PDB file of C-alpha atoms in Angstrom:
ATOM      1  CA  MET A 269      55.002  96.352  72.003  1.00 46.00           C
ATOM      2  CA  SER A 270      55.571  99.345  74.380  1.00 48.00           C
ATOM      3  CA  ALA A 271      57.006 102.070  72.254  1.00 48.00           C
ATOM      4  CA  THR A 272      58.198 102.756  74.900  1.00 50.00           C
ATOM      5  CA  ALA A 273      60.847 100.067  74.289  1.00 51.00           C
ATOM      6  CA  ILE A 274      63.772  99.840  73.928  1.00 47.00           C
ATOM      7  CA  LYS A 275      65.637  99.744  70.769  1.00 50.00           C
ATOM      8  CA  LEU A 276      68.570  97.350  69.958  1.00 48.00           C
ATOM      9  CA  ASP A 277      69.387  99.926  67.351  1.00 53.00           C
ATOM     10  CA  ASP A 278      69.700 102.617  70.054  1.00 52.00           C
ATOM     11  CA  PRO A 279      73.051 104.261  70.842  1.00 52.00           C
ATOM     12  CA  THR A 280      71.731 105.553  73.876  1.00 52.00           C
ATOM     13  CA  VAL A 281      71.902 101.971  75.298  1.00 50.00           C
ATOM     14  CA  PHE A 282      75.606 100.413  74.590  1.00 48.00           C
ATOM     15  CA  HIS A 283      79.318 102.574  76.421  1.00 48.00           C
ATOM     16  CA  LEU A 284      80.795 102.976  73.495  1.00 47.00           C
ATOM     17  CA  GLU A 285      84.435 103.780  74.333  1.00 53.00           C
ATOM     18  CA  GLU A 286      86.376 100.686  75.539  1.00 53.00           C
ATOM     19  CA  GLU A 287      85.633 100.870  78.962  1.00 50.00           C
ATOM     20  CA  PRO A 288      89.963 102.433  80.779  1.00 51.00           C
ATOM     21  CA  HIS A 289      92.321  99.618  80.681  1.00 51.00           C
ATOM     22  CA  HIS A 290      94.304  99.725  84.826  1.00 50.00           C
ATOM     23  CA  GLU A 291      97.870  99.528  84.327  1.00 55.00           C
ATOM     24  CA  GLU A 292      99.849  96.256  84.577  1.00 56.00           C
ATOM     25  CA  GLY A 293     100.811  95.173  88.133  1.00 55.00           C
ATOM     26  CA  SER A 294      99.380  98.344  90.251  1.00 58.00           C
ATOM     27  CA  SER A 295      96.835  95.977  92.348  1.00 71.00           C
ATOM     28  CA  THR A 296     100.638  94.012  92.982  1.00 75.00           C
ATOM     29  CA  MET A 297     101.163  96.746  95.684  1.00 81.00           C
ATOM     30  CA  LEU A 298      98.019  96.030  97.810  1.00 85.00           C
ATOM     31  CA  GLY A 299      97.380  92.969  97.583  1.00 87.00           C
ATOM     32  CA  PHE A 300     101.216  92.779  98.909  1.00 90.00           C
ATOM     33  CA  TRP A 301     100.346  94.753 101.380  1.00 90.00           C
ATOM     34  CA  LEU A 302      97.725  92.817 102.322  1.00 92.00           C
ATOM     35  CA  TYR A 303      99.547  90.467 102.373  1.00 92.00           C
ATOM     36  CA  LEU A 304     101.811  91.419 105.024  1.00 93.00           C
ATOM     37  CA  MET A 305      98.376  92.321 107.480  1.00 94.00           C
ATOM     38  CA  SER A 306      98.233  88.694 107.722  1.00 95.00           C
ATOM     39  CA  ASP A 307     101.658  87.379 108.504  1.00 95.00           C
ATOM     40  CA  CYS A 308     101.884  90.593 111.005  1.00 95.00           C
ATOM     41  CA  LEU A 309      99.176  88.892 112.412  1.00 96.00           C
ATOM     42  CA  ILE A 310     100.184  85.506 112.549  1.00 96.00           C
ATOM     43  CA  PHE A 311     103.206  86.999 114.465  1.00 97.00           C
ATOM     44  CA  ALA A 312     100.560  87.774 117.067  1.00 96.00           C
ATOM     45  CA  MET A 313      99.152  85.135 117.744  1.00 97.00           C
ATOM     46  CA  LEU A 314     102.375  84.101 118.053  1.00 97.00           C
ATOM     47  CA  PHE A 315     103.920  86.864 120.041  1.00 97.00           C
ATOM     48  CA  ALA A 316     100.722  86.382 122.291  1.00 96.00           C
ATOM     49  CA  VAL A 317     100.177  82.799 122.928  1.00 96.00           C
ATOM     50  CA  PHE A 318     104.071  82.932 123.893  1.00 95.00           C
ATOM     51  CA  GLY A 319     103.112  85.812 126.303  1.00 94.00           C
ATOM     52  CA  VAL A 320     100.322  82.922 128.500  1.00 94.00           C
ATOM     53  CA  LEU A 321     103.085  81.024 128.857  1.00 93.00           C
ATOM     54  CA  GLY A 322     106.681  82.249 128.148  1.00 90.00           C
ATOM     55  CA  GLY A 323     106.740  81.779 132.028  1.00 90.00           C
ATOM     56  CA  ASN A 324     105.702  77.875 132.034  1.00 92.00           C
ATOM     57  CA  TYR A 325     108.960  76.674 132.688  1.00 92.00           C
ATOM     58  CA  ALA A 326     108.147  72.741 134.139  1.00 89.00           C
ATOM     59  CA  ALA A 327     110.345  72.782 136.620  1.00 86.00           C
ATOM     60  CA  GLY A 328     112.889  72.816 133.783  1.00 87.00           C
ATOM     61  CA  PRO A 329     115.431  75.780 132.769  1.00 90.00           C
ATOM     62  CA  GLY A 330     114.814  79.437 131.808  1.00 91.00           C
ATOM     63  CA  PRO A 331     116.135  81.931 129.483  1.00 92.00           C
ATOM     64  CA  LYS A 332     118.677  82.788 131.724  1.00 91.00           C
ATOM     65  CA  GLU A 333     120.237  78.975 132.255  1.00 92.00           C
ATOM     66  CA  LEU A 334     119.442  78.631 127.969  1.00 94.00           C
ATOM     67  CA  PHE A 335     119.592  81.816 126.423  1.00 94.00           C
ATOM     68  CA  ASP A 336     123.572  83.462 125.045  1.00 93.00           C
ATOM     69  CA  LEU A 337     122.178  87.566 125.445  1.00 93.00           C
ATOM     70  CA  GLU A 338     125.899  87.873 123.241  1.00 95.00           C
ATOM     71  CA  LEU A 339     125.322  85.629 120.222  1.00 95.00           C
ATOM     72  CA  ALA A 340     121.876  87.392 120.267  1.00 95.00           C
ATOM     73  CA  ALA A 341     122.537  90.394 119.952  1.00 96.00           C
ATOM     74  CA  VAL A 342     125.555  89.162 116.742  1.00 97.00           C
ATOM     75  CA  ASN A 343     122.298  87.761 115.098  1.00 96.00           C
ATOM     76  CA  THR A 344     120.290  91.138 114.874  1.00 97.00           C
ATOM     77  CA  ALA A 345     123.219  92.376 113.902  1.00 97.00           C
ATOM     78  CA  MET A 346     123.395  90.299 110.735  1.00 97.00           C
ATOM     79  CA  LEU A 347     119.224  90.822 110.479  1.00 96.00           C
ATOM     80  CA  LEU A 348     119.962  94.245 110.751  1.00 96.00           C
ATOM     81  CA  PHE A 349     123.015  94.880 108.352  1.00 97.00           C
ATOM     82  CA  SER A 350     121.419  92.813 105.468  1.00 97.00           C
ATOM     83  CA  SER A 351     117.807  95.845 105.324  1.00 96.00           C
ATOM     84  CA  ILE A 352     120.794  98.372 105.159  1.00 97.00           C
ATOM     85  CA  THR A 353     122.358  96.275 102.052  1.00 98.00           C
ATOM     86  CA  TYR A 354     118.164  95.759 100.597  1.00 98.00           C
ATOM     87  CA  GLY A 355     118.392  99.924 101.357  1.00 97.00           C
ATOM     88  CA  PHE A 356     121.469  99.635  99.111  1.00 98.00           C
ATOM     89  CA  ALA A 357     119.861  96.952  95.881  1.00 97.00           C
ATOM     90  CA  MET A 358     117.030  99.838  95.971  1.00 97.00           C
ATOM     91  CA  LEU A 359     119.912 102.381  95.686  1.00 97.00           C
ATOM     92  CA  ALA A 360     121.154 100.634  92.457  1.00 97.00           C
ATOM     93  CA  MET A 361     117.919  99.769  91.085  1.00 97.00           C
ATOM     94  CA  ASP A 362     116.594 103.655  90.782  1.00 96.00           C
ATOM     95  CA  ARG A 363     120.125 104.522  89.456  1.00 96.00           C
ATOM     96  CA  ASN A 364     119.165 101.302  86.690  1.00 95.00           C
ATOM     97  CA  ASN A 365     122.154  99.779  87.273  1.00 97.00           C
ATOM     98  CA  VAL A 366     121.967  96.179  87.650  1.00 96.00           C
ATOM     99  CA  ARG A 367     126.348  94.832  88.541  1.00 97.00           C
ATOM    100  CA  GLN A 368     125.768  97.019  91.998  1.00 97.00           C
ATOM    101  CA  THR A 369     122.075  95.848  92.298  1.00 97.00           C
ATOM    102  CA  LEU A 370     123.230  91.849  91.652  1.00 98.00           C
ATOM    103  CA  VAL A 371     126.285  92.956  94.613  1.00 98.00           C
ATOM    104  CA  TRP A 372     124.146  94.067  96.697  1.00 98.00           C
ATOM    105  CA  LEU A 373     121.724  91.863  97.168  1.00 97.00           C
ATOM    106  CA  ALA A 374     124.152  88.589  96.793  1.00 98.00           C
ATOM    107  CA  ILE A 375     125.855  90.494 100.434  1.00 98.00           C
ATOM    108  CA  THR A 376     122.241  90.579 102.068  1.00 98.00           C
ATOM    109  CA  GLY A 377     121.707  87.258 100.126  1.00 97.00           C
ATOM    110  CA  LEU A 378     124.877  86.452 102.853  1.00 98.00           C
ATOM    111  CA  PHE A 379     124.245  88.504 105.357  1.00 98.00           C
ATOM    112  CA  GLY A 380     120.454  85.738 105.664  1.00 97.00           C
ATOM    113  CA  LEU A 381     122.064  83.005 105.740  1.00 98.00           C
ATOM    114  CA  ALA A 382     124.791  84.243 108.324  1.00 97.00           C
ATOM    115  CA  PHE A 383     121.919  85.107 110.674  1.00 98.00           C
ATOM    116  CA  LEU A 384     119.785  80.724 109.759  1.00 97.00           C
ATOM    117  CA  GLY A 385     123.014  79.453 110.830  1.00 97.00           C
ATOM    118  CA  ILE A 386     123.459  81.446 113.534  1.00 97.00           C
ATOM    119  CA  GLU A 387     119.822  80.741 114.875  1.00 97.00           C
ATOM    120  CA  LEU A 388     119.864  76.558 114.003  1.00 97.00           C
ATOM    121  CA  TYR A 389     123.496  77.148 115.711  1.00 97.00           C
ATOM    122  CA  GLU A 390     121.505  78.305 119.286  1.00 96.00           C
ATOM    123  CA  PHE A 391     118.459  75.745 118.260  1.00 97.00           C
ATOM    124  CA  GLY A 392     120.959  72.535 117.179  1.00 96.00           C
ATOM    125  CA  HIS A 393     123.231  73.818 120.450  1.00 95.00           C
ATOM    126  CA  LEU A 394     119.127  74.124 122.915  1.00 95.00           C
ATOM    127  CA  ILE A 395     118.625  71.172 121.830  1.00 95.00           C
ATOM    128  CA  HIS A 396     122.131  69.571 122.632  1.00 94.00           C
ATOM    129  CA  GLU A 397     121.262  70.043 125.982  1.00 91.00           C
ATOM    130  CA  GLY A 398     118.110  68.886 126.328  1.00 92.00           C
ATOM    131  CA  ALA A 399     115.539  72.065 125.824  1.00 93.00           C
ATOM    132  CA  THR A 400     113.444  70.263 122.909  1.00 94.00           C
ATOM    133  CA  PRO A 401     110.332  72.255 122.234  1.00 94.00           C
ATOM    134  CA  GLN A 402     107.803  69.389 124.400  1.00 94.00           C
ATOM    135  CA  ARG A 403     110.796  70.105 127.716  1.00 94.00           C
ATOM    136  CA  SER A 404     108.376  73.257 128.983  1.00 94.00           C
ATOM    137  CA  ALA A 405     105.365  75.660 127.364  1.00 95.00           C
ATOM    138  CA  PHE A 406     107.519  78.521 127.627  1.00 95.00           C
ATOM    139  CA  LEU A 407     109.667  76.435 124.930  1.00 96.00           C
ATOM    140  CA  SER A 408     107.133  75.218 122.862  1.00 96.00           C
ATOM    141  CA  ALA A 409     106.447  79.049 122.021  1.00 96.00           C
ATOM    142  CA  PHE A 410     109.771  79.853 121.833  1.00 96.00           C
ATOM    143  CA  PHE A 411     110.439  77.213 119.239  1.00 97.00           C
ATOM    144  CA  THR A 412     107.030  78.551 117.507  1.00 97.00           C
ATOM    145  CA  LEU A 413     108.114  81.468 116.887  1.00 97.00           C
ATOM    146  CA  VAL A 414     111.595  82.121 116.229  1.00 97.00           C
ATOM    147  CA  GLY A 415     111.271  78.956 113.989  1.00 97.00           C
ATOM    148  CA  THR A 416     108.473  80.652 112.334  1.00 97.00           C
ATOM    149  CA  HIS A 417     110.233  83.739 111.632  1.00 97.00           C
ATOM    150  CA  GLY A 418     113.162  82.149 110.972  1.00 97.00           C
ATOM    151  CA  LEU A 419     111.557  79.668 107.966  1.00 97.00           C
ATOM    152  CA  HIS A 420     110.283  82.762 106.853  1.00 97.00           C
ATOM    153  CA  VAL A 421     113.405  84.488 106.735  1.00 98.00           C
ATOM    154  CA  THR A 422     114.021  81.317 104.398  1.00 97.00           C
ATOM    155  CA  PHE A 423     112.096  81.490 102.392  1.00 97.00           C
ATOM    156  CA  GLY A 424     112.884  85.318 101.195  1.00 97.00           C
ATOM    157  CA  ILE A 425     115.653  83.795 100.745  1.00 98.00           C
ATOM    158  CA  ILE A 426     114.682  81.475  98.175  1.00 97.00           C
ATOM    159  CA  TRP A 427     112.681  84.742  96.670  1.00 97.00           C
ATOM    160  CA  LEU A 428     115.784  87.539  96.695  1.00 98.00           C
ATOM    161  CA  VAL A 429     117.741  84.617  94.687  1.00 98.00           C
ATOM    162  CA  THR A 430     115.074  83.509  92.141  1.00 97.00           C
ATOM    163  CA  LEU A 431     115.078  87.545  91.169  1.00 97.00           C
ATOM    164  CA  MET A 432     118.222  87.728  91.249  1.00 97.00           C
ATOM    165  CA  VAL A 433     117.970  85.105  89.007  1.00 97.00           C
ATOM    166  CA  GLN A 434     115.118  87.487  86.837  1.00 96.00           C
ATOM    167  CA  VAL A 435     117.147  90.451  87.065  1.00 96.00           C
ATOM    168  CA  GLY A 436     120.308  88.278  86.024  1.00 96.00           C
ATOM    169  CA  MET A 437     118.129  87.918  82.657  1.00 95.00           C
ATOM    170  CA  LYS A 438     116.134  90.673  82.377  1.00 94.00           C
ATOM    171  CA  GLY A 439     117.045  93.344  84.378  1.00 94.00           C
ATOM    172  CA  LEU A 440     115.181  96.024  85.710  1.00 95.00           C
ATOM    173  CA  ILE A 441     112.585  95.821  83.322  1.00 95.00           C
ATOM    174  CA  PRO A 442     109.143  97.466  85.043  1.00 94.00           C
ATOM    175  CA  ALA A 443     108.687  93.838  86.906  1.00 93.00           C
ATOM    176  CA  ASN A 444     111.497  92.797  88.299  1.00 95.00           C
ATOM    177  CA  LYS A 445     111.528  96.342  89.375  1.00 95.00           C
ATOM    178  CA  ARG A 446     108.181  95.664  91.095  1.00 94.00           C
ATOM    179  CA  ARG A 447     109.048  92.222  93.253  1.00 95.00           C
ATOM    180  CA  LEU A 448     111.992  93.798  94.109  1.00 96.00           C
ATOM    181  CA  MET A 449     109.806  95.942  95.865  1.00 95.00           C
ATOM    182  CA  CYS A 450     107.913  93.927  96.937  1.00 95.00           C
ATOM    183  CA  LEU A 451     110.213  91.673  98.898  1.00 96.00           C
ATOM    184  CA  SER A 452     111.794  95.299 100.396  1.00 96.00           C
ATOM    185  CA  MET A 453     108.999  95.690 101.941  1.00 95.00           C
ATOM    186  CA  PHE A 454     109.179  92.094 102.882  1.00 97.00           C
ATOM    187  CA  TRP A 455     112.311  91.653 103.992  1.00 97.00           C
ATOM    188  CA  HIS A 456     112.538  94.844 105.548  1.00 96.00           C
ATOM    189  CA  PHE A 457     108.546  93.107 107.521  1.00 96.00           C
ATOM    190  CA  LEU A 458     110.529  90.347 109.231  1.00 96.00           C
ATOM    191  CA  ASP A 459     113.861  92.741 110.547  1.00 96.00           C
ATOM    192  CA  VAL A 460     111.285  94.479 112.015  1.00 96.00           C
ATOM    193  CA  ILE A 461     109.829  91.221 113.652  1.00 97.00           C
ATOM    194  CA  TRP A 462     113.054  89.817 114.549  1.00 97.00           C
ATOM    195  CA  ILE A 463     113.694  93.648 117.132  1.00 96.00           C
ATOM    196  CA  GLY A 464     110.162  92.554 118.768  1.00 96.00           C
ATOM    197  CA  VAL A 465     111.738  88.587 119.456  1.00 97.00           C
ATOM    198  CA  PHE A 466     114.522  89.936 120.232  1.00 96.00           C
ATOM    199  CA  THR A 467     113.279  92.606 122.885  1.00 95.00           C
ATOM    200  CA  PHE A 468     110.101  90.250 124.143  1.00 95.00           C
ATOM    201  CA  VAL A 469     112.012  86.631 123.930  1.00 95.00           C
ATOM    202  CA  TYR A 470     115.477  87.716 124.187  1.00 95.00           C
ATOM    203  CA  LEU A 471     116.148  90.761 126.399  1.00 93.00           C
ATOM    204  CA  LEU A 472     112.817  90.215 128.327  1.00 92.00           C
ATOM    205  CA  GLY A 473     113.365  87.136 129.388  1.00 89.00           C
ATOM    206  CA  MET A 474     116.637  87.665 131.220  1.00 88.00           C
ATOM    207  CA  LEU A 475     114.350  89.763 133.331  1.00 84.00           C
ATOM    208  CA  ARG A 476     112.109  87.101 134.255  1.00 73.00           C
TER     209      ARG A 476
END
């Protein structure tokens, strides 16, 4: 054997010190940001599709005949209010006040349900008027974009209720605080997307 062969008992060969451990959940926020970026790509594609197809009415009704701008504005207010109340929930969380955190989360959920209720009413009214997704490319793009956002809000409410149960059972432990932070990012993200929907679909649609 060569004289330069490494001896198995040579302490310089091995890392005797324990590798440092990362803090539990330290990668959660990065992973969630990556998820939000992927969601941004989905909505960017849906906005692009609506931008291309939004003027193809197939001799059918357009935004001026279909949209109730006042109702859409009320719906927008519901989602904006829900973001404000979620902010209050986060402030209560910072104070480790479990009761106030749960109260503000519940109010946030109610605003979210109001938003979904108005959206479902609008969809039902459009379908009753014969403005179904297969009626024109404009309506197909509209239902897909707005419906996808509504589906995200639905999942957000389910997530919110789940976190309320966890906070009620285990309190504001670090894991629950981290989850509430992730939901906060998701909820405000949906708020920003809806502002884009309201502007691009409803307001600009009424000007076509």
